[in-house]
Coordinates of N, CA and C in Angstrom, one line a residue:
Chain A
X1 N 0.8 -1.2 0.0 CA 0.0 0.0 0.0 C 0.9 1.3 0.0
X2 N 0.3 2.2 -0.9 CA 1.2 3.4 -0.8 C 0.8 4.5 0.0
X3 N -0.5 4.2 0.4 CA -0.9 5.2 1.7 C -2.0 6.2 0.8
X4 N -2.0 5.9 -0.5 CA -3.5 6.3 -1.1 C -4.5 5.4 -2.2
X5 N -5.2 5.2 -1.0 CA -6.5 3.9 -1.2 C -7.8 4.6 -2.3
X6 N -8.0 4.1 -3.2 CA -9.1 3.9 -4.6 C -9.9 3.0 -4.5
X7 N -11.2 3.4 -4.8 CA -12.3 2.4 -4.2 C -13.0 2.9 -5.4
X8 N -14.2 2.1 -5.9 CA -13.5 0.7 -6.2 C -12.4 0.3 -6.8
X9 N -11.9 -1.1 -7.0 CA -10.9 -1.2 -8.2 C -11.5 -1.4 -9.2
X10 N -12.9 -1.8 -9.4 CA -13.4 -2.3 -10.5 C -14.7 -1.8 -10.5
X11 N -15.0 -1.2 -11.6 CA -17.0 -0.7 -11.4 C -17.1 -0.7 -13.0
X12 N -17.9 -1.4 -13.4 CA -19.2 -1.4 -14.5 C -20.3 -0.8 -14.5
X13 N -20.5 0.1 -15.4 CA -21.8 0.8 -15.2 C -22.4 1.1 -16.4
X14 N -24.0 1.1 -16.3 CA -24.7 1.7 -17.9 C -24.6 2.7 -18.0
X15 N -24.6 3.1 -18.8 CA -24.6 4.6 -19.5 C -25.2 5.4 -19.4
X16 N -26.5 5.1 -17.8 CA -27.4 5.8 -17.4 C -27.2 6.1 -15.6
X17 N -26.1 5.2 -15.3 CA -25.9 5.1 -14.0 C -25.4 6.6 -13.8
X18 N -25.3 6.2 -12.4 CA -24.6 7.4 -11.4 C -23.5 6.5 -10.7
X19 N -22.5 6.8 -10.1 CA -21.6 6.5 -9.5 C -20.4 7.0 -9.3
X20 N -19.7 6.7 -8.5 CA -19.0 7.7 -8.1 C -17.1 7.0 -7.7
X21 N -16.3 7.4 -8.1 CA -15.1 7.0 -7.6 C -14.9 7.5 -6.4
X22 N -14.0 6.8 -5.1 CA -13.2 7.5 -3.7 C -11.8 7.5 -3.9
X23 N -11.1 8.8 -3.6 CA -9.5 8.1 -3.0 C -9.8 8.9 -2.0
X24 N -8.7 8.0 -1.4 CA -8.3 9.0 0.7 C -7.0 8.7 0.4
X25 N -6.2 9.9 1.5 CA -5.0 10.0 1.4 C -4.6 10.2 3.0
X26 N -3.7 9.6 3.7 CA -3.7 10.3 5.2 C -2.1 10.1 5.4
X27 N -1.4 10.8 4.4 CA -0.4 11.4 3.9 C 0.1 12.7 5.0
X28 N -1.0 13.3 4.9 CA -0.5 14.8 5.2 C -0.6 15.9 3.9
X29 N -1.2 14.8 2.7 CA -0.6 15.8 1.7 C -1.7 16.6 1.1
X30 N -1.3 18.0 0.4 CA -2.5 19.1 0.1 C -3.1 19.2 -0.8
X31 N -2.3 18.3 -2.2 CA -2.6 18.6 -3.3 C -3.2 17.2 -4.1
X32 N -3.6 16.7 -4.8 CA -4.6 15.3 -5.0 C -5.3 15.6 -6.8
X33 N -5.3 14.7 -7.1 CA -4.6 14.6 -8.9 C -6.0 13.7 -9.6
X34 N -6.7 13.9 -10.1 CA -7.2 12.7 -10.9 C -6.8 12.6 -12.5
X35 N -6.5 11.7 -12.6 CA -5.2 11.1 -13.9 C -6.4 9.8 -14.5
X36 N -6.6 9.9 -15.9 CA -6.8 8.8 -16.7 C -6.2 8.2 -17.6
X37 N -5.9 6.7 -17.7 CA -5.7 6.3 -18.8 C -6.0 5.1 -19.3
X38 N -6.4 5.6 -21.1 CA -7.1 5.0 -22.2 C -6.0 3.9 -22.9
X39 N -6.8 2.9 -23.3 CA -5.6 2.3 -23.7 C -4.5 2.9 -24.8
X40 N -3.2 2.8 -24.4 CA -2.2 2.7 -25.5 C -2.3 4.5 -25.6
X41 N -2.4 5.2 -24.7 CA -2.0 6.4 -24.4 C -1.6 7.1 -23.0
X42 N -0.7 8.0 -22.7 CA -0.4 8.7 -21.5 C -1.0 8.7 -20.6
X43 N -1.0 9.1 -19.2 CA -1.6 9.4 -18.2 C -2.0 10.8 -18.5
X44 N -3.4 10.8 -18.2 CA -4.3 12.4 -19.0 C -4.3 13.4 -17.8
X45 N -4.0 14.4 -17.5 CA -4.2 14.9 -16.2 C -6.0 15.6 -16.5
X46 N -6.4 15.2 -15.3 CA -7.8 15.7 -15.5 C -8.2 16.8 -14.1
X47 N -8.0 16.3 -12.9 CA -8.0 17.4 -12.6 C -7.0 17.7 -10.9
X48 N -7.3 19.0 -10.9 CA -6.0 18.8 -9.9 C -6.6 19.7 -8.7
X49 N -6.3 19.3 -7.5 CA -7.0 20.1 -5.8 C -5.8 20.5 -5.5
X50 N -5.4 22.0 -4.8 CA -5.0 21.9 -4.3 C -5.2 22.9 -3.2
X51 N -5.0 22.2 -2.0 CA -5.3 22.9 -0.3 C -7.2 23.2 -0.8
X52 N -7.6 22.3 -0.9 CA -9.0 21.9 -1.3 C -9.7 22.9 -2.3
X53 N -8.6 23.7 -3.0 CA -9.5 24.3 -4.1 C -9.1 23.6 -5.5
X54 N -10.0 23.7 -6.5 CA -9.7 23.0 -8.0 C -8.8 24.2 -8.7
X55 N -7.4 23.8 -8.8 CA -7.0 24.6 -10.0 C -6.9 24.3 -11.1
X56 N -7.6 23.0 -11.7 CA -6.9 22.6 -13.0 C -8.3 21.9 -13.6
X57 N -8.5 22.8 -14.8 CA -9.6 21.6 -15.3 C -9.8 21.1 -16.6
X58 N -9.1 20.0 -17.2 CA -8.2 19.9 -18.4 C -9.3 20.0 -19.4
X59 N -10.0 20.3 -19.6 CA -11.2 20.4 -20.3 C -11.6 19.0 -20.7
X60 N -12.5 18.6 -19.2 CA -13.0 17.4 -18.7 C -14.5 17.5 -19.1
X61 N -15.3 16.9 -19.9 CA -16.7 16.8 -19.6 C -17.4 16.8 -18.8
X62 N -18.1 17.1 -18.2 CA -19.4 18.1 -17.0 C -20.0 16.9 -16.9
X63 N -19.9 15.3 -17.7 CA -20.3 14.3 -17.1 C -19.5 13.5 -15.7
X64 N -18.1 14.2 -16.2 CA -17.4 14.0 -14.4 C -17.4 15.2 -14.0
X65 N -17.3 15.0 -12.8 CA -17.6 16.0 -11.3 C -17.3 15.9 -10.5
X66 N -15.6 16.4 -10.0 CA -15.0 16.0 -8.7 C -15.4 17.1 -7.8
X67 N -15.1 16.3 -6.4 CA -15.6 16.6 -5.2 C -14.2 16.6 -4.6
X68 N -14.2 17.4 -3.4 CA -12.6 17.7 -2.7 C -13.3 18.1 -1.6
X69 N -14.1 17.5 -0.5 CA -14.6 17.9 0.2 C -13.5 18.2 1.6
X70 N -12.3 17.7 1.8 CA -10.8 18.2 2.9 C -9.8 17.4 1.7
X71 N -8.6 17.9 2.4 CA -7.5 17.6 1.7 C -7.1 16.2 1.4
X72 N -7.8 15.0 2.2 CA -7.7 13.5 2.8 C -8.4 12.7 1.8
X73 N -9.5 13.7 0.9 CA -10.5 13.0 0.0 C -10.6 13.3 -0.8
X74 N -10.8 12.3 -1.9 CA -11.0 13.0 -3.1 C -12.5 12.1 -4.0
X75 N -13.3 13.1 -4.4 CA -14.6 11.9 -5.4 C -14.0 12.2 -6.6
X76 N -14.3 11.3 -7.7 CA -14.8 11.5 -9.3 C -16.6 11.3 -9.1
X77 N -17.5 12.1 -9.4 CA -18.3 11.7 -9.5 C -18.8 11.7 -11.5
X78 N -19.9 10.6 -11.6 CA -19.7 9.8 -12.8 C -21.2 10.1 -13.1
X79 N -21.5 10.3 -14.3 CA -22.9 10.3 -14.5 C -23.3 10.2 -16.5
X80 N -24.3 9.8 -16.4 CA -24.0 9.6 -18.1 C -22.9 9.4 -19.1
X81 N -22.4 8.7 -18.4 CA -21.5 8.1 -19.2 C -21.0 7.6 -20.7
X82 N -20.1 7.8 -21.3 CA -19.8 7.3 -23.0 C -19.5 5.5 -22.7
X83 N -19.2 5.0 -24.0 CA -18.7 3.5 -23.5 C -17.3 3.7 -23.9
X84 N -16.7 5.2 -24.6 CA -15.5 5.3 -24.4 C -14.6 6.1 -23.5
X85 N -15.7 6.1 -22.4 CA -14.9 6.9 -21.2 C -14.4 5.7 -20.5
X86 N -14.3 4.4 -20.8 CA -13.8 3.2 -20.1 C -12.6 3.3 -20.3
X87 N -11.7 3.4 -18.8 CA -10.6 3.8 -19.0 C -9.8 3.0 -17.1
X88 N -8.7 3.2 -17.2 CA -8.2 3.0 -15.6 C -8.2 4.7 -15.0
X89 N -8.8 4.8 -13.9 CA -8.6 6.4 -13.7 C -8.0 6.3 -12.0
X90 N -6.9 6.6 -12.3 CA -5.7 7.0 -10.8 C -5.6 8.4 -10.2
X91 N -5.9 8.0 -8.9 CA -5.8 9.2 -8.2 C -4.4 9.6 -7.5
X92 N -4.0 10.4 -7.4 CA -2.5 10.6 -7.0 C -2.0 11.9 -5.8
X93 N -1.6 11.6 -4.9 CA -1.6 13.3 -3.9 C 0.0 13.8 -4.0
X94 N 0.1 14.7 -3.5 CA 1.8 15.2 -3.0 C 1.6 16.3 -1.7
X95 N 2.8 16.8 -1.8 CA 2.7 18.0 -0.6 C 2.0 19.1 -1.0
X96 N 2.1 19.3 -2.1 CA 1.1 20.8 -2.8 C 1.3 20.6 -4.1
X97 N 1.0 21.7 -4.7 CA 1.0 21.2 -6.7 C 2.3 21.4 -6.7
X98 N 2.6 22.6 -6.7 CA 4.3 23.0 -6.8 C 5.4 21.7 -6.2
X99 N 4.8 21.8 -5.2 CA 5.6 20.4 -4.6 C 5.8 19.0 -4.9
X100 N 4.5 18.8 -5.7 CA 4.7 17.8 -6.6 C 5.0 17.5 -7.9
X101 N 5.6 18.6 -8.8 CA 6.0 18.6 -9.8 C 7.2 18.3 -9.4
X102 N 7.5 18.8 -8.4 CA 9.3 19.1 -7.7 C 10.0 17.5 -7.5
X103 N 8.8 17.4 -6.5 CA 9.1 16.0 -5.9 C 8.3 14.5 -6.3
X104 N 7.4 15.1 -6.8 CA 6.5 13.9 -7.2 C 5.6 13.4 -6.6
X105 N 4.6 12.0 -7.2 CA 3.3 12.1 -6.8 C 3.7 10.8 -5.7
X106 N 2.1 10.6 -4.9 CA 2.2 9.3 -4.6 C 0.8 8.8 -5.4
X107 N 0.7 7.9 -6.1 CA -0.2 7.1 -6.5 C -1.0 5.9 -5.7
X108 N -2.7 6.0 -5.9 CA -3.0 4.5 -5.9 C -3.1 4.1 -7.0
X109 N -3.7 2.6 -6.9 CA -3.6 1.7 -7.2 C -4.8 1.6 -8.5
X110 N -5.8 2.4 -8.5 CA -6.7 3.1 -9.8 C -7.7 2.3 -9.9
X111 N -9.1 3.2 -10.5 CA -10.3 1.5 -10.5 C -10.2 1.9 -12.3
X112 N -10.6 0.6 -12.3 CA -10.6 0.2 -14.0 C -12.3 0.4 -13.6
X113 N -12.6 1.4 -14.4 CA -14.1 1.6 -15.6 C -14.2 1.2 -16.5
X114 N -15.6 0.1 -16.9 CA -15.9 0.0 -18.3 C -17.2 0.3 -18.2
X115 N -17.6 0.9 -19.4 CA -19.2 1.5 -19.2 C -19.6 0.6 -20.7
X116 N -21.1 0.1 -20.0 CA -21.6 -0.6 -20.9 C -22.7 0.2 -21.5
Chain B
X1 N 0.5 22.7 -25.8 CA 0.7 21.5 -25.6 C 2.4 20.8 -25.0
X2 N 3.0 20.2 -24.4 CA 3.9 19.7 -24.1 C 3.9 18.3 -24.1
X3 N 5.0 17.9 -25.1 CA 4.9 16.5 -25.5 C 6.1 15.7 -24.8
X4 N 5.9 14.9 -24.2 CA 6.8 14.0 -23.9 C 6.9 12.7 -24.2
X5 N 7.9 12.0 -25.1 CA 8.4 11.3 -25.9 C 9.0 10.1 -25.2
X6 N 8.3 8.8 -25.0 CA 9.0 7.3 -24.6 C 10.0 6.7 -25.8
X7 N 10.5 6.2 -25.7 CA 10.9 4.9 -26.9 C 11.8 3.8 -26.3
X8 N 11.8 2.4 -26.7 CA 11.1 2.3 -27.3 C 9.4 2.2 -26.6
X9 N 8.6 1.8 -27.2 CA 7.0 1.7 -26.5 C 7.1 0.8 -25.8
X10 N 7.6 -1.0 -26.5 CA 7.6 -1.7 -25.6 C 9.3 -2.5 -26.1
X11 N 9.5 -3.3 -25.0 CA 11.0 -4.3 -25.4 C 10.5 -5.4 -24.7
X12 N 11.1 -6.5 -25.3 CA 11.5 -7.9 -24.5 C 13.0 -8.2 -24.2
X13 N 13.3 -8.7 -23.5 CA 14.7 -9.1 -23.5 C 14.8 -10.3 -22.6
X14 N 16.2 -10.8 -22.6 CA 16.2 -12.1 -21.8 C 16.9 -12.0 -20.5
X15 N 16.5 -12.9 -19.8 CA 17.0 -12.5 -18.1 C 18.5 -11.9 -18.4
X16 N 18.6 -11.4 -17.4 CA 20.4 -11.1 -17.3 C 21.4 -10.1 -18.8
X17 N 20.1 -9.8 -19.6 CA 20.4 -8.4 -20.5 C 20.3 -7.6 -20.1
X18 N 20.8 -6.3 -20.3 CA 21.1 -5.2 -20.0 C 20.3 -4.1 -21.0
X19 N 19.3 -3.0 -20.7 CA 18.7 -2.6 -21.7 C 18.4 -0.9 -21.1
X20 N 18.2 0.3 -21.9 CA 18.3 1.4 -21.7 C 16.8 1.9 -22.5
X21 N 16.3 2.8 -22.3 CA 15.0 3.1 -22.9 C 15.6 5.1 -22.6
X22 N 14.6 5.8 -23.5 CA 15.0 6.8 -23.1 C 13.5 7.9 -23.7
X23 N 13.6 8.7 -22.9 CA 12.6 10.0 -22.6 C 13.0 11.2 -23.3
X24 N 12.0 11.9 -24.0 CA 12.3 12.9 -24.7 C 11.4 14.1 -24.0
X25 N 12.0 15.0 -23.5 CA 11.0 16.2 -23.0 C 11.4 17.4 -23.5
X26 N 10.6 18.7 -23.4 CA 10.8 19.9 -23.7 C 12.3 20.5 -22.9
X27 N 13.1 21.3 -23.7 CA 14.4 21.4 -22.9 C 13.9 23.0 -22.1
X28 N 13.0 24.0 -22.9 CA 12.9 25.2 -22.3 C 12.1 24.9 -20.7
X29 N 12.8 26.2 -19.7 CA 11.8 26.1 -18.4 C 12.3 24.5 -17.6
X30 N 13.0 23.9 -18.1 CA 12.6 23.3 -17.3 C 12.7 22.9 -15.3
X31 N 12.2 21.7 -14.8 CA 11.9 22.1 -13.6 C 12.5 20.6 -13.1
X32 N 11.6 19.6 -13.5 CA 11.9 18.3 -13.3 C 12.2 17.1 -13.9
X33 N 12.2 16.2 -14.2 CA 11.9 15.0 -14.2 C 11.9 13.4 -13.9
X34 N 11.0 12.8 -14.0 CA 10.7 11.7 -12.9 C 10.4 10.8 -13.8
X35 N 10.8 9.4 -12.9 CA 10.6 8.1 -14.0 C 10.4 7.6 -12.5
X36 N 9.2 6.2 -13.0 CA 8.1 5.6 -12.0 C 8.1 4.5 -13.1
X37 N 8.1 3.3 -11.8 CA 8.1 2.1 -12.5 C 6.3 1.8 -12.1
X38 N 5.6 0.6 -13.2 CA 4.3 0.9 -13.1 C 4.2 -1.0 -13.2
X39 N 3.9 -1.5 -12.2 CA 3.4 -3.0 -12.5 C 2.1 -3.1 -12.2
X40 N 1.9 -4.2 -13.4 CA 0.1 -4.3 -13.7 C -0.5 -4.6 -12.3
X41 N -1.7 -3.8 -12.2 CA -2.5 -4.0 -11.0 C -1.8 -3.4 -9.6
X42 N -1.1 -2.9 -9.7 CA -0.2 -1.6 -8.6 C -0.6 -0.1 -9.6
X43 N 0.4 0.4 -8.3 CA 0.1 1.8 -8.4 C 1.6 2.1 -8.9
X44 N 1.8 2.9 -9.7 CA 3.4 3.9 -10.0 C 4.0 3.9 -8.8
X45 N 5.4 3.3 -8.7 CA 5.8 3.9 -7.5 C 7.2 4.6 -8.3
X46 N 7.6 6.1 -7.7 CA 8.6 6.7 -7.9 C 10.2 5.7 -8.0
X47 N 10.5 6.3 -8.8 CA 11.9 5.4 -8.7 C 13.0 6.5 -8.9
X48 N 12.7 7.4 -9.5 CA 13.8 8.7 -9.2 C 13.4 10.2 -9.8
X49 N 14.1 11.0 -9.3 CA 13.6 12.6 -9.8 C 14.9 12.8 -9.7
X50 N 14.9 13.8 -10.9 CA 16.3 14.6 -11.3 C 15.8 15.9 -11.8
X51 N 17.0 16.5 -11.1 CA 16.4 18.1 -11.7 C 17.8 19.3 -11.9
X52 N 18.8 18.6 -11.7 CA 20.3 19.1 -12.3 C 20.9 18.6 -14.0
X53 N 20.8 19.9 -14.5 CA 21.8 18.9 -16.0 C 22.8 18.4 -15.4
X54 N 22.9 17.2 -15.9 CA 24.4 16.1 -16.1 C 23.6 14.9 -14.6
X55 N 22.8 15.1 -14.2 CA 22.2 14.5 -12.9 C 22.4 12.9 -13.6
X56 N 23.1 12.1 -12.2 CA 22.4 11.1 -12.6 C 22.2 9.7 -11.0
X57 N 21.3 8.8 -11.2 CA 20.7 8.5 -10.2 C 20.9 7.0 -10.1
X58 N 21.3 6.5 -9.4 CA 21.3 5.1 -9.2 C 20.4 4.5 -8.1
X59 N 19.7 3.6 -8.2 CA 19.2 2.7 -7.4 C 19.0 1.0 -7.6
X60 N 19.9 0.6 -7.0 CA 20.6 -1.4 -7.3 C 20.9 -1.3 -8.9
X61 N 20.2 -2.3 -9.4 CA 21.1 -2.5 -10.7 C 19.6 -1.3 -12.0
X62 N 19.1 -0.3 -11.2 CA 18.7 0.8 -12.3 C 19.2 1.6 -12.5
X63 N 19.5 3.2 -12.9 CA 20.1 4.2 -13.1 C 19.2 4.8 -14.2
X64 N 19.4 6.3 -13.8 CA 19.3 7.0 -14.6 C 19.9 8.6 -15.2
X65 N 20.2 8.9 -16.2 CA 21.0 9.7 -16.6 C 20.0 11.2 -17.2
X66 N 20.4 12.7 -17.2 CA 19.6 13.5 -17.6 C 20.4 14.6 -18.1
X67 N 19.9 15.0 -19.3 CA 20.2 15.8 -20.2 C 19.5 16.9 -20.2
X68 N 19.1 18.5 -19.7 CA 18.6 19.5 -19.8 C 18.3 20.3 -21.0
X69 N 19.6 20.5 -21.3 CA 19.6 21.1 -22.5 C 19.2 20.7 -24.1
X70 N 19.4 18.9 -24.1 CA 19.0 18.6 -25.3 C 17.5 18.1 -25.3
X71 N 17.5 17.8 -23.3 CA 15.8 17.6 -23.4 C 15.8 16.2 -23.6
X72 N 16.6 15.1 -22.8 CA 16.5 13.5 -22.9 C 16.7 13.3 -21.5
X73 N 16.3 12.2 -21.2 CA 16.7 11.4 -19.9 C 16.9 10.1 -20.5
X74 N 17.9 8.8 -20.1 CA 17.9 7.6 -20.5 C 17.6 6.7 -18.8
X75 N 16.8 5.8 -18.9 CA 16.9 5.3 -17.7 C 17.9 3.3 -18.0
X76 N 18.5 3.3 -17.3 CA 19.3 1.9 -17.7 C 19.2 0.6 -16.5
X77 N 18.8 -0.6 -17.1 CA 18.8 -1.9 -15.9 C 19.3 -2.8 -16.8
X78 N 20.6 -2.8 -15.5 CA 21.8 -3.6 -15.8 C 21.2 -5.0 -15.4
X79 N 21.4 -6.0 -16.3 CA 21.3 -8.0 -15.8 C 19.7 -7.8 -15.5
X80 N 19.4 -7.5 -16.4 CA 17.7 -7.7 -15.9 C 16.9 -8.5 -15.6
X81 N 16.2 -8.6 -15.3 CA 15.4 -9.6 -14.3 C 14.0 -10.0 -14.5
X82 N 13.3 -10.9 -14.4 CA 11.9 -11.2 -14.8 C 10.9 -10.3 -13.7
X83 N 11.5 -10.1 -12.9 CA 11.0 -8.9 -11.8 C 11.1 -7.3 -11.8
X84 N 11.7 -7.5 -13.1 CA 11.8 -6.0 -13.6 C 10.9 -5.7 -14.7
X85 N 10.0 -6.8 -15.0 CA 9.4 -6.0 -16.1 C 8.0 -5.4 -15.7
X86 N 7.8 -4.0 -16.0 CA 6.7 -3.5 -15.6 C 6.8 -2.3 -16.7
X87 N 5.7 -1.1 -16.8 CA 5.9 0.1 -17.5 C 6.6 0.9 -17.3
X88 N 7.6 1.5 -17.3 CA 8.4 2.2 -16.7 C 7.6 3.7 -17.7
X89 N 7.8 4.8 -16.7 CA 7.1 6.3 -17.1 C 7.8 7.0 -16.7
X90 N 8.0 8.0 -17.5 CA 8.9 9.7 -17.4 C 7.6 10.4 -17.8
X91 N 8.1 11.3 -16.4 CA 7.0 12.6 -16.3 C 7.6 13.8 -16.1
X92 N 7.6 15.0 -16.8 CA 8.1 16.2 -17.2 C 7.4 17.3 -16.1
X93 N 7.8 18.2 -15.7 CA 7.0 19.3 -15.2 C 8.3 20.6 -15.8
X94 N 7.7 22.0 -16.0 CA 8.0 23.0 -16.4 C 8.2 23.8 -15.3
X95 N 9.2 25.1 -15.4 CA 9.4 26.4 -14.1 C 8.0 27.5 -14.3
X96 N 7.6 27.4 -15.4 CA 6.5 28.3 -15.9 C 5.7 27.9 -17.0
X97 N 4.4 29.0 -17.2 CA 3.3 28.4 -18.6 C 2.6 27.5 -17.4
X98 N 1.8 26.6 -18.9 CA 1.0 25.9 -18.3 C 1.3 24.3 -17.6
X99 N 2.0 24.3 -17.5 CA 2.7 22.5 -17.2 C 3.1 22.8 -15.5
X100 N 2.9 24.5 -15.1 CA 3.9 24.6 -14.1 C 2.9 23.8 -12.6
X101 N 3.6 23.3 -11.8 CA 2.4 22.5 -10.5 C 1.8 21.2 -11.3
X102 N 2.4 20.9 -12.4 CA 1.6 19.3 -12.8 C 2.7 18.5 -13.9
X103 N 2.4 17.4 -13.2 CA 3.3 16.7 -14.4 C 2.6 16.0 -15.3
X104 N 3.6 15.9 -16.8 CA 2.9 15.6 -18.0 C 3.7 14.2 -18.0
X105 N 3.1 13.4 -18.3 CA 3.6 11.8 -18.3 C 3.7 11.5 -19.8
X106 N 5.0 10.6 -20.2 CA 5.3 9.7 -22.0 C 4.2 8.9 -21.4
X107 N 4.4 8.0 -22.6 CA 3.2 7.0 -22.7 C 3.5 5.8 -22.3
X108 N 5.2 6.0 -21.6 CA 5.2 4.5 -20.9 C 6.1 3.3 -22.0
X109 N 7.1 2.9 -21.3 CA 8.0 1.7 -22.4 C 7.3 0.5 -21.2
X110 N 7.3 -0.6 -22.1 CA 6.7 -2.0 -21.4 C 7.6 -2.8 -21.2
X111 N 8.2 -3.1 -20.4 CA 9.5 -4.2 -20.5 C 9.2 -5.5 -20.1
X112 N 9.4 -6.3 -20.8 CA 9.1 -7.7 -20.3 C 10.3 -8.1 -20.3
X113 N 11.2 -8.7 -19.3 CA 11.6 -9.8 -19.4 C 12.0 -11.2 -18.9
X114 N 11.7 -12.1 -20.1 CA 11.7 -13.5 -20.1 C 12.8 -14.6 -19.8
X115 N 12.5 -15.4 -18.6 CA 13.2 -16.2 -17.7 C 14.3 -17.3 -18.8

């Protein structure tokens, strides 16, 4: 364990569900990352907290909807869904944004989505 | 946009080869870069950050070497091992613009290698 836990690992959903990704981090750390990736391309930065405000929002679809409710937590929330938004999506924290360009992330372990 | 460049995508090799893969990033601004080894069904864990031209980083039989100015990193594992193969990733961050507080990740070399 790296000390930032993703729940689920695994969720299938229709294309009409609601649901929602968790990470927790009890790191200490400020800043907390949601990263996708599609097959056979990069980690996508999608969006980024930091000291619980959003400063990054990679021009994500309005069908996800992160939540940063303290620094410890992080949602994706999921809603109408594509079947090509099936992807692995990793959540990642550091000491602050700045700090973690510097020093780098800590990652979990990421839930695989496939939307049916 | 800021592009950051893997090669090769993927390799095989046979236990106890020796093999180098190398990272292409933007040379202006720069700030960092980080290579993270990625085995299926784990999480990335860091394996090194460098942020001096000429830097270079050892840990057991990995290393890695960085170039600022031309804008390369090579990472190298000496006598490789069937426990070494996983994705290995270089992630770029910039001093300014828009890359500055996030890192941009290659697309990852796959290394397999076979016992």
């Amino acid at each position: 364990e790296t000390g930032v836990t993703q729940t689920p690992r695994h969720l299938v959903m229709g294309m009409t569900n609601k649901k929602s990704l968790k990470c927790e981090q009890h790191l200490g750390h400020n800043a907390m990352y949601w990263y996708k990736q599609s097959a056979k391309k990069p980690l996508e930065l999608m969006f980024v907290y930091n000291f619980k405000e959003q400063t990054e929002n990679n021009s994500v679809p309005s069908r996800f909807s992160p939540e940063c409710p303290n620094s410890s937590h992080l949602f994706l929330h999921l809603h109408t869904l594509q079947p090509e938004d099936s992807a692995l999506y990793l959540c990642a924290s550091s000491q602050d944004a700045v700090g973690g360009s510097f020093y780098g992330y800590t990652f979990g372990s990421g839930t695989r989505l496939t939307v049916v | 946009i800021l592009n950051v460049e893997q090669s090769p995508q993927s390799l095989h090799v046979q236990e106890g080869d020796s093999t180098n893969f190398t990272c292409s990033f933007p040379s202006s601004n720069f700030y960092a870069l980080h290579w993270y080894r990625w085995e299926t069904a784990k999480s990335p864990e860091a394996l090194f950050v460098m942020t001096l031209n000429g830097d270079e980083k050892k840990k057991g039989r990995i290393s890695a070497t960085l170039n600022t100015k031309e804008g390369y990193s090579y990472l190298y594992i000496k006598g490789s091992q069937p426990e070494d193969s996983a994705t290995y990733l270089c992630a770029f961050s910039n001093a300014g613009g828009t890359s500055y507080g996030k890192l941009t990740f290659g697309q990852g070399t796959i290394l397999t290698v076979h016992p």
